[in-house]
Amino acid sequence: MSDLYNINVDFDDVANILDEYNIDYHECSRTFTTTPSCPHYALGEYVDENKSVKWNKEEIKKRNAIYKAEKESLLLEKDKALYNIKEKYADKLSLLFPTLTNKEIIYAIDVTDDKQHGSDCYIDTEYSIYMLLLYLANIKTFKEKM
């Protein structure tokens, strides 16, 4: 809890919100497939052995372009869904940190997640996000009072 600049936030409240966030975020991440429905071809592969080498090279380029476009579309769709979840929880956290904008809260979550990338230590991540949010809120409040 920090009341350095009249910011009273209980860690348990933040931890509960971040627990819900972690569950929803990872569940959403698992529900989206990023594997296109069409196959990806390596150089030197043939689509049709009865056609010329030139035709096969051109066909593979076309099909790989379709694969790439579909992959990018799937990743974009997944990123939008995950960002919507961040927005939802930024709204909840903004009630606890009224001096911070949703953009600042999402920044705190992203910075902390990047540091913990690949780690399943949600307690450490939650604590880090909590500390970063307090830091941002205190700095912002301090600047406003000057």
C-alpha positions as a Python dict, from the first residue, in 0.01 Angstrom:
ca = {
    (1, 'M'): (0, 0, 0),
    (2, 'S'): (133, 342, -92),
    (3, 'D'): (8, 667, 47),
    (4, 'L'): (320, 862, -45),
    (5, 'Y'): (112, 1094, -264),
    (6, 'N'): (-235, 998, -138),
    (7, 'I'): (-247, 681, -347),
    (8, 'N'): (-396, 403, -140),
    (9, 'V'): (-393, 79, -331),
    (10, 'D'): (-409, -265, -176),
    (11, 'F'): (-185, -523, -340),
    (12, 'D'): (-451, -794, -298),
    (13, 'D'): (-698, -594, -507),
    (14, 'V'): (-443, -555, -785),
    (15, 'A'): (-336, -920, -756),
    (16, 'N'): (-698, -1040, -790),
    (17, 'I'): (-749, -833, -1103),
    (18, 'L'): (-420, -955, -1248),
    (19, 'D'): (-509, -1317, -1166),
    (20, 'E'): (-829, -1278, -1367),
    (21, 'Y'): (-632, -1104, -1643),
    (22, 'N'): (-376, -1388, -1662),
    (23, 'I'): (-650, -1650, -1686),
    (24, 'D'): (-845, -1464, -1955),
    (25, 'Y'): (-535, -1362, -2149),
    (26, 'H'): (-388, -1713, -2165),
    (27, 'E'): (-726, -1870, -2237),
    (28, 'C'): (-778, -1627, -2524),
    (29, 'S'): (-426, -1691, -2649),
    (30, 'R'): (-493, -2066, -2659),
    (31, 'T'): (-827, -2037, -2840),
    (32, 'F'): (-680, -1864, -3144),
    (33, 'T'): (-507, -2071, -3406),
    (34, 'T'): (-234, -1902, -3605),
    (35, 'T'): (-181, -2193, -3842),
    (36, 'P'): (-318, -2117, -4189),
    (37, 'S'): (-546, -2369, -4357),
    (38, 'C'): (-322, -2388, -4664),
    (39, 'P'): (20, -2558, -4657),
    (40, 'H'): (355, -2379, -4673),
    (41, 'Y'): (600, -2504, -4933),
    (42, 'A'): (979, -2504, -4909),
    (43, 'L'): (1199, -2413, -5202),
    (44, 'G'): (1259, -2712, -5425),
    (45, 'E'): (926, -2877, -5345),
    (46, 'Y'): (681, -2962, -5621),
    (47, 'V'): (311, -2893, -5633),
    (48, 'D'): (258, -3107, -5942),
    (49, 'E'): (534, -3335, -6067),
    (50, 'N'): (376, -3350, -6413),
    (51, 'K'): (425, -2975, -6464),
    (52, 'S'): (745, -2789, -6545),
    (53, 'V'): (999, -2672, -6286),
    (54, 'K'): (919, -2311, -6377),
    (55, 'W'): (545, -2365, -6325),
    (56, 'N'): (608, -2531, -5988),
    (57, 'K'): (831, -2242, -5872),
    (58, 'E'): (567, -1985, -5970),
    (59, 'E'): (287, -2190, -5812),
    (60, 'I'): (484, -2227, -5488),
    (61, 'K'): (542, -1849, -5479),
    (62, 'K'): (167, -1789, -5525),
    (63, 'R'): (67, -2041, -5262),
    (64, 'N'): (328, -1918, -5013),
    (65, 'A'): (198, -1562, -5062),
    (66, 'I'): (-153, -1685, -4978),
    (67, 'Y'): (-12, -1870, -4675),
    (68, 'K'): (171, -1557, -4556),
    (69, 'A'): (-137, -1335, -4598),
    (70, 'E'): (-356, -1579, -4406),
    (71, 'K'): (-95, -1615, -4130),
    (72, 'E'): (-70, -1235, -4090),
    (73, 'S'): (-449, -1207, -4081),
    (74, 'L'): (-475, -1474, -3810),
    (75, 'L'): (-202, -1308, -3602),
    (76, 'L'): (-370, -969, -3637),
    (77, 'E'): (-703, -1114, -3524),
    (78, 'K'): (-537, -1276, -3223),
    (79, 'D'): (-350, -955, -3132),
    (80, 'K'): (-675, -755, -3144),
    (81, 'A'): (-850, -1002, -2914),
    (82, 'L'): (-560, -998, -2668),
    (83, 'Y'): (-548, -616, -2674),
    (84, 'N'): (-923, -605, -2598),
    (85, 'I'): (-856, -815, -2289),
    (86, 'K'): (-581, -573, -2182),
    (87, 'E'): (-825, -284, -2232),
    (88, 'K'): (-1088, -461, -2019),
    (89, 'Y'): (-846, -509, -1730),
    (90, 'A'): (-693, -163, -1773),
    (91, 'D'): (-1045, -31, -1710),
    (92, 'K'): (-1060, -229, -1385),
    (93, 'L'): (-711, -118, -1277),
    (94, 'S'): (-786, 245, -1361),
    (95, 'L'): (-1041, 241, -1080),
    (96, 'L'): (-757, 163, -838),
    (97, 'F'): (-510, 401, -1008),
    (98, 'P'): (-730, 696, -1111),
    (99, 'T'): (-434, 916, -1207),
    (100, 'L'): (-321, 669, -1475),
    (101, 'T'): (-468, 635, -1822),
    (102, 'N'): (-551, 299, -1977),
    (103, 'K'): (-257, 348, -2214),
    (104, 'E'): (-17, 387, -1919),
    (105, 'I'): (-162, 81, -1745),
    (106, 'I'): (-130, -130, -2061),
    (107, 'Y'): (228, -3, -2094),
    (108, 'A'): (302, -123, -1738),
    (109, 'I'): (154, -466, -1814),
    (110, 'D'): (345, -493, -2144),
    (111, 'V'): (679, -386, -1994),
    (112, 'T'): (645, -632, -1709),
    (113, 'D'): (528, -915, -1935),
    (114, 'D'): (826, -853, -2164),
    (115, 'K'): (1063, -882, -1868),
    (116, 'Q'): (895, -1203, -1754),
    (117, 'H'): (855, -1342, -2109),
    (118, 'G'): (840, -1716, -2104),
    (119, 'S'): (804, -1731, -1728),
    (120, 'D'): (504, -1878, -1548),
    (121, 'C'): (582, -1684, -1231),
    (122, 'Y'): (258, -1490, -1213),
    (123, 'I'): (320, -1381, -853),
    (124, 'D'): (646, -1212, -953),
    (125, 'T'): (479, -1064, -1260),
    (126, 'E'): (186, -933, -1055),
    (127, 'Y'): (420, -781, -799),
    (128, 'S'): (627, -620, -1075),
    (129, 'I'): (317, -476, -1243),
    (130, 'Y'): (190, -350, -906),
    (131, 'M'): (522, -179, -832),
    (132, 'L'): (543, -28, -1180),
    (133, 'L'): (185, 101, -1157),
    (134, 'L'): (258, 255, -817),
    (135, 'Y'): (575, 411, -955),
    (136, 'L'): (389, 558, -1254),
    (137, 'A'): (103, 683, -1037),
    (138, 'N'): (339, 837, -780),
    (139, 'I'): (550, 1009, -1043),
    (140, 'K'): (242, 1143, -1220),
    (141, 'T'): (87, 1262, -893),
    (142, 'F'): (415, 1417, -786),
    (143, 'K'): (445, 1607, -1115),
    (144, 'E'): (84, 1727, -1088),
    (145, 'K'): (152, 1865, -738),
    (146, 'M'): (460, 2059, -848),
}
